[in-house]
mmCIF file of C-alpha atoms and ligand atoms in Angstrom:
data_model
loop_
_atom_site.group_PDB
_atom_site.id
_atom_site.type_symbol
_atom_site.label_atom_id
_atom_site.label_comp_id
_atom_site.label_asym_id
_atom_site.label_seq_id
_atom_site.Cartn_x
_atom_site.Cartn_y
_atom_site.Cartn_z
ATOM 1 C CA MET V 1 -56.870 -42.148 13.493
ATOM 2 C CA LYS V 2 -58.872 -44.407 15.363
ATOM 3 C CA HIS V 3 -61.378 -42.504 17.452
ATOM 4 C CA ILE V 4 -64.867 -41.690 19.137
ATOM 5 C CA PHE V 5 -66.244 -38.754 18.796
ATOM 6 C CA GLN V 6 -69.211 -38.198 21.539
ATOM 7 C CA LYS V 7 -71.435 -35.014 20.690
ATOM 8 C CA GLY V 8 -71.852 -33.074 23.175
ATOM 9 C CA SER V 9 -73.602 -29.327 24.519
ATOM 10 C CA THR V 10 -70.753 -27.526 25.568
ATOM 11 C CA GLU V 11 -66.756 -27.025 24.876
ATOM 12 C CA THR V 12 -64.421 -30.301 23.151
ATOM 13 C CA LEU V 13 -62.629 -32.847 24.885
ATOM 14 C CA ILE V 14 -59.330 -33.802 22.569
ATOM 15 C CA LEU V 15 -58.245 -37.319 24.207
ATOM 16 C CA LEU V 16 -55.054 -38.256 23.656
ATOM 17 C CA HIS V 17 -54.339 -41.280 25.969
ATOM 18 C CA GLY V 18 -50.806 -43.471 27.327
ATOM 19 C CA THR V 19 -48.510 -46.557 26.281
ATOM 20 C CA GLY V 20 -50.959 -48.825 26.363
ATOM 21 C CA GLY V 21 -54.220 -47.354 25.908
ATOM 22 C CA ASP V 22 -56.893 -46.493 23.807
ATOM 23 C CA GLU V 23 -59.520 -43.806 22.393
ATOM 24 C CA THR V 24 -61.591 -45.546 25.386
ATOM 25 C CA ASP V 25 -59.387 -45.294 28.039
ATOM 26 C CA LEU V 26 -59.436 -41.454 29.088
ATOM 27 C CA ILE V 27 -63.742 -40.563 28.666
ATOM 28 C CA PRO V 28 -64.414 -41.469 32.440
ATOM 29 C CA LEU V 29 -62.316 -39.030 32.916
ATOM 30 C CA ALA V 30 -63.429 -36.497 30.509
ATOM 31 C CA ASN V 31 -67.413 -37.741 32.213
ATOM 32 C CA MET V 32 -65.946 -36.702 35.477
ATOM 33 C CA ILE V 33 -64.252 -33.218 33.892
ATOM 34 C CA ASN V 34 -67.677 -32.335 31.921
ATOM 35 C CA LYS V 35 -70.371 -34.189 31.029
ATOM 36 C CA GLU V 36 -71.667 -31.445 28.671
ATOM 37 C CA ALA V 37 -68.790 -31.261 26.299
ATOM 38 C CA SER V 38 -68.078 -32.512 22.951
ATOM 39 C CA ILE V 39 -64.908 -35.291 23.352
ATOM 40 C CA LEU V 40 -62.593 -36.248 20.063
ATOM 41 C CA SER V 41 -60.835 -39.287 21.535
ATOM 42 C CA VAL V 42 -58.140 -40.198 19.602
ATOM 43 C CA ARG V 43 -56.285 -43.846 19.261
ATOM 44 C CA GLY V 44 -52.528 -43.581 18.871
ATOM 45 C CA ASN V 45 -50.814 -44.557 14.908
ATOM 46 C CA VAL V 46 -48.577 -46.752 16.574
ATOM 47 C CA LEU V 47 -48.089 -50.149 18.146
ATOM 48 C CA GLU V 48 -45.403 -51.585 21.104
ATOM 49 C CA GLN V 49 -45.162 -54.681 20.444
ATOM 50 C CA GLY V 50 -48.804 -54.444 21.148
ATOM 51 C CA LEU V 51 -49.656 -51.433 22.405
ATOM 52 C CA PRO V 52 -51.110 -48.182 20.996
ATOM 53 C CA ARG V 53 -49.518 -45.659 21.208
ATOM 54 C CA PHE V 54 -48.593 -41.703 19.556
ATOM 55 C CA PHE V 55 -45.383 -42.559 18.728
ATOM 56 C CA LYS V 56 -42.754 -44.991 17.819
ATOM 57 C CA ARG V 57 -39.703 -45.053 21.148
ATOM 58 C CA ILE V 58 -36.412 -46.664 20.994
ATOM 59 C CA ALA V 59 -35.989 -47.503 24.801
ATOM 60 C CA MET V 60 -38.340 -46.062 27.879
ATOM 61 C CA GLY V 61 -38.317 -42.551 27.520
ATOM 62 C CA VAL V 62 -35.713 -42.095 24.283
ATOM 63 C CA PHE V 63 -38.069 -41.148 21.278
ATOM 64 C CA ASP V 64 -38.006 -41.974 18.250
ATOM 65 C CA MET V 65 -37.456 -38.746 16.525
ATOM 66 C CA GLU V 66 -38.158 -39.048 13.071
ATOM 67 C CA SER V 67 -42.149 -41.048 14.072
ATOM 68 C CA LEU V 68 -42.843 -37.785 16.701
ATOM 69 C CA LYS V 69 -42.694 -35.481 13.939
ATOM 70 C CA ASN V 70 -44.856 -37.961 10.941
ATOM 71 C CA GLU V 71 -46.709 -39.035 13.976
ATOM 72 C CA THR V 72 -46.977 -34.793 15.350
ATOM 73 C CA VAL V 73 -48.034 -33.446 11.642
ATOM 74 C CA ASN V 74 -50.401 -36.588 11.386
ATOM 75 C CA LEU V 75 -52.563 -35.753 14.420
ATOM 76 C CA HIS V 76 -52.714 -31.772 13.457
ATOM 77 C CA ASP V 77 -53.943 -32.740 9.984
ATOM 78 C CA PHE V 78 -56.196 -34.960 11.988
ATOM 79 C CA ILE V 79 -57.514 -32.971 14.472
ATOM 80 C CA GLN V 80 -58.073 -30.795 11.295
ATOM 81 C CA LYS V 81 -60.234 -32.297 9.943
ATOM 82 C CA ALA V 82 -61.674 -33.739 12.917
ATOM 83 C CA SER V 83 -62.789 -30.107 12.965
ATOM 84 C CA LYS V 84 -64.492 -29.123 10.073
ATOM 85 C CA ASP V 85 -66.430 -32.859 10.205
ATOM 86 C CA TYR V 86 -67.589 -32.601 13.752
ATOM 87 C CA ASP V 87 -67.889 -29.060 13.238
ATOM 88 C CA PHE V 88 -66.658 -28.138 16.242
ATOM 89 C CA ASP V 89 -63.757 -25.017 16.368
ATOM 90 C CA LEU V 90 -60.353 -26.008 18.154
ATOM 91 C CA ASN V 91 -59.381 -22.031 19.070
ATOM 92 C CA LYS V 92 -62.437 -23.505 21.867
ATOM 93 C CA ALA V 93 -60.655 -26.556 22.083
ATOM 94 C CA THR V 94 -59.204 -28.271 25.463
ATOM 95 C CA ILE V 95 -56.400 -31.214 24.695
ATOM 96 C CA VAL V 96 -57.048 -33.891 27.984
ATOM 97 C CA GLY V 97 -53.279 -35.720 27.488
ATOM 98 C CA TYR V 98 -51.881 -38.142 29.653
ATOM 99 C CA SER V 99 -48.428 -39.832 29.690
ATOM 100 C CA ASN V 100 -47.374 -40.478 26.476
ATOM 101 C CA GLY V 101 -50.384 -38.520 24.407
ATOM 102 C CA ALA V 102 -49.544 -35.803 27.471
ATOM 103 C CA ASN V 103 -46.024 -36.365 25.245
ATOM 104 C CA ILE V 104 -47.728 -35.679 21.528
ATOM 105 C CA ALA V 105 -49.342 -33.056 22.470
ATOM 106 C CA ILE V 106 -46.174 -30.859 23.823
ATOM 107 C CA SER V 107 -44.486 -31.815 20.439
ATOM 108 C CA LEU V 108 -48.009 -30.360 18.731
ATOM 109 C CA LEU V 109 -47.485 -26.911 20.700
ATOM 110 C CA PHE V 110 -43.693 -26.443 20.086
ATOM 111 C CA THR V 111 -44.405 -27.703 16.643
ATOM 112 C CA TYR V 112 -48.019 -24.606 15.838
ATOM 113 C CA ASN V 113 -48.413 -21.565 16.629
ATOM 114 C CA ASN V 114 -52.308 -22.325 18.741
ATOM 115 C CA PRO V 115 -53.388 -24.631 18.037
ATOM 116 C CA VAL V 116 -56.042 -25.429 20.013
ATOM 117 C CA GLN V 117 -57.405 -23.426 23.153
ATOM 118 C CA ARG V 118 -55.648 -25.282 26.177
ATOM 119 C CA ALA V 119 -53.565 -27.813 27.165
ATOM 120 C CA ILE V 120 -53.430 -29.920 29.620
ATOM 121 C CA LEU V 121 -51.070 -32.247 30.205
ATOM 122 C CA LEU V 122 -50.141 -34.901 32.534
ATOM 123 C CA ARG V 123 -47.663 -36.446 33.635
ATOM 124 C CA PRO V 124 -45.431 -34.858 30.784
ATOM 125 C CA MET V 125 -41.926 -36.149 29.601
ATOM 126 C CA ILE V 126 -40.446 -33.302 27.743
ATOM 127 C CA PRO V 127 -40.858 -35.215 23.485
ATOM 128 C CA THR V 128 -38.381 -32.954 21.933
ATOM 129 C CA ARG V 129 -36.110 -29.491 23.131
ATOM 130 C CA GLU V 130 -36.796 -28.633 19.274
ATOM 131 C CA ILE V 131 -39.054 -25.338 18.978
ATOM 132 C CA GLN V 132 -40.682 -24.011 15.656
ATOM 133 C CA SER V 133 -43.725 -22.540 17.374
ATOM 134 C CA THR V 134 -43.193 -18.958 18.109
ATOM 135 C CA SER V 135 -46.015 -18.080 20.204
ATOM 136 C CA LEU V 136 -48.827 -19.466 22.400
ATOM 137 C CA LYS V 137 -50.342 -16.776 23.747
ATOM 138 C CA ASP V 138 -53.935 -17.634 23.137
ATOM 139 C CA THR V 139 -52.946 -20.673 24.513
ATOM 140 C CA GLN V 140 -53.427 -21.554 28.110
ATOM 141 C CA VAL V 141 -50.985 -24.670 29.235
ATOM 142 C CA ILE V 142 -51.290 -26.979 32.657
ATOM 143 C CA ILE V 143 -49.021 -29.582 33.924
ATOM 144 C CA VAL V 144 -49.360 -31.644 36.494
ATOM 145 C CA SER V 145 -46.966 -33.777 37.160
ATOM 146 C CA SER V 146 -45.236 -35.772 40.410
ATOM 147 C CA LYS V 147 -42.638 -35.560 42.659
ATOM 148 C CA LYS V 148 -43.052 -39.437 43.097
ATOM 149 C CA ASP V 149 -43.537 -40.353 39.601
ATOM 150 C CA THR V 150 -41.131 -43.195 38.854
ATOM 151 C CA ILE V 151 -41.488 -42.707 35.595
ATOM 152 C CA VAL V 152 -40.672 -39.423 34.679
ATOM 153 C CA PRO V 153 -38.523 -37.289 37.371
ATOM 154 C CA ILE V 154 -39.836 -34.033 37.672
ATOM 155 C CA GLU V 155 -37.667 -32.194 36.428
ATOM 156 C CA HIS V 156 -38.975 -32.141 32.896
ATOM 157 C CA GLY V 157 -42.038 -30.277 34.084
ATOM 158 C CA VAL V 158 -40.185 -27.469 35.521
ATOM 159 C CA TRP V 159 -38.704 -27.541 31.619
ATOM 160 C CA LEU V 160 -41.984 -27.417 30.442
ATOM 161 C CA GLU V 161 -43.020 -24.113 32.985
ATOM 162 C CA LYS V 162 -39.833 -22.583 32.331
ATOM 163 C CA THR V 163 -40.580 -23.280 28.215
ATOM 164 C CA PHE V 164 -43.825 -22.708 27.504
ATOM 165 C CA LYS V 165 -43.529 -19.104 29.978
ATOM 166 C CA SER V 166 -40.993 -17.779 27.303
ATOM 167 C CA LEU V 167 -43.046 -18.932 24.409
ATOM 168 C CA ASP V 168 -46.177 -16.632 26.497
ATOM 169 C CA ALA V 169 -48.461 -19.899 26.976
ATOM 170 C CA GLN V 170 -50.504 -18.782 30.313
ATOM 171 C CA THR V 171 -48.323 -22.120 31.650
ATOM 172 C CA THR V 172 -49.832 -23.439 35.401
ATOM 173 C CA PHE V 173 -47.426 -25.546 36.697
ATOM 174 C CA TYR V 174 -48.841 -28.441 39.612
ATOM 175 C CA THR V 175 -46.844 -30.582 41.441
ATOM 176 C CA LEU V 176 -48.607 -33.909 43.401
ATOM 177 C CA ASP V 177 -47.177 -36.030 45.798
ATOM 178 C CA THR V 178 -48.500 -39.405 44.018
ATOM 179 C CA GLY V 179 -46.789 -41.286 41.295
ATOM 180 C CA HIS V 180 -47.279 -41.439 37.525
ATOM 181 C CA GLY V 181 -51.052 -42.780 37.741
ATOM 182 C CA LEU V 182 -54.041 -40.139 38.201
ATOM 183 C CA THR V 183 -56.045 -39.392 40.355
ATOM 184 C CA GLN V 184 -59.143 -37.430 41.970
ATOM 185 C CA GLU V 185 -56.462 -34.626 42.717
ATOM 186 C CA ASP V 186 -55.628 -34.080 38.793
ATOM 187 C CA VAL V 187 -59.587 -34.087 38.794
ATOM 188 C CA ASN V 188 -59.708 -31.166 40.635
ATOM 189 C CA ILE V 189 -57.205 -29.996 39.216
ATOM 190 C CA ILE V 190 -58.833 -30.367 35.995
ATOM 191 C CA ARG V 191 -61.514 -28.930 36.639
ATOM 192 C CA LEU V 192 -60.532 -25.800 38.463
ATOM 193 C CA SER V 193 -58.433 -25.105 35.066
ATOM 194 C CA MET V 194 -61.103 -25.431 32.521
ATOM 195 C CA LYS V 195 -62.781 -22.770 34.364
ATOM 196 C CA LYS V 196 -60.268 -20.036 34.308
HETATM 197 C C1 MLT E 1 -44.046 -41.969 26.614
HETATM 198 O O1 MLT E 1 -44.275 -40.608 25.718
HETATM 199 O O2 MLT E 1 -43.543 -43.197 26.336
HETATM 200 C C2 MLT E 1 -43.807 -41.772 28.413
HETATM 201 O O3 MLT E 1 -44.393 -40.580 29.007
HETATM 202 C C3 MLT E 1 -44.230 -42.808 28.984
HETATM 203 C C4 MLT E 1 -45.043 -44.297 28.010
HETATM 204 O O4 MLT E 1 -46.049 -43.829 27.655
HETATM 205 O O5 MLT E 1 -44.826 -44.972 29.017
#
């Protein structure tokens, strides 16, 4: 997969952008979270009218399940290989996924047990209700939704919190008063979550 890797001296952040973004998009956010972190920032394999995404969709909020499944495996294989090539430990890595990037991160967590140490899901949707994972007990999941998000109803965050808790993930659910876009409050929440 197209990506950027920047070697740092502390933890590794795996960045997954939203629809229409690319591997450069979340680098400023990563620098705000931890300037010393290593960064693996990945570009989604799919193009929707020229806009990069991590899996195909049929309409707004209606996902192509076959593409979701295939791309979840591709992302899993890619980060496994990258951790060997760039010599970092996935058990200590944090995924930071925004919107479409958060949605494929959820699919990864629903497919594989504890694929990373921590997943920060910013404005996520429910990508699928099919779950193969049996336990996420070694995974910390932080969900940041917004009550005024015009793209994702807050119920998605509520269901995700319940579901991740049922898989024993250490789950924290934040609800903000802003929209779909990221704000300073997101940065503050992420920084706080990384310390735990
Ligand atoms: C999606 O995966 O389609 C979303 O959560 C919405 C978007 O990325 O625009």
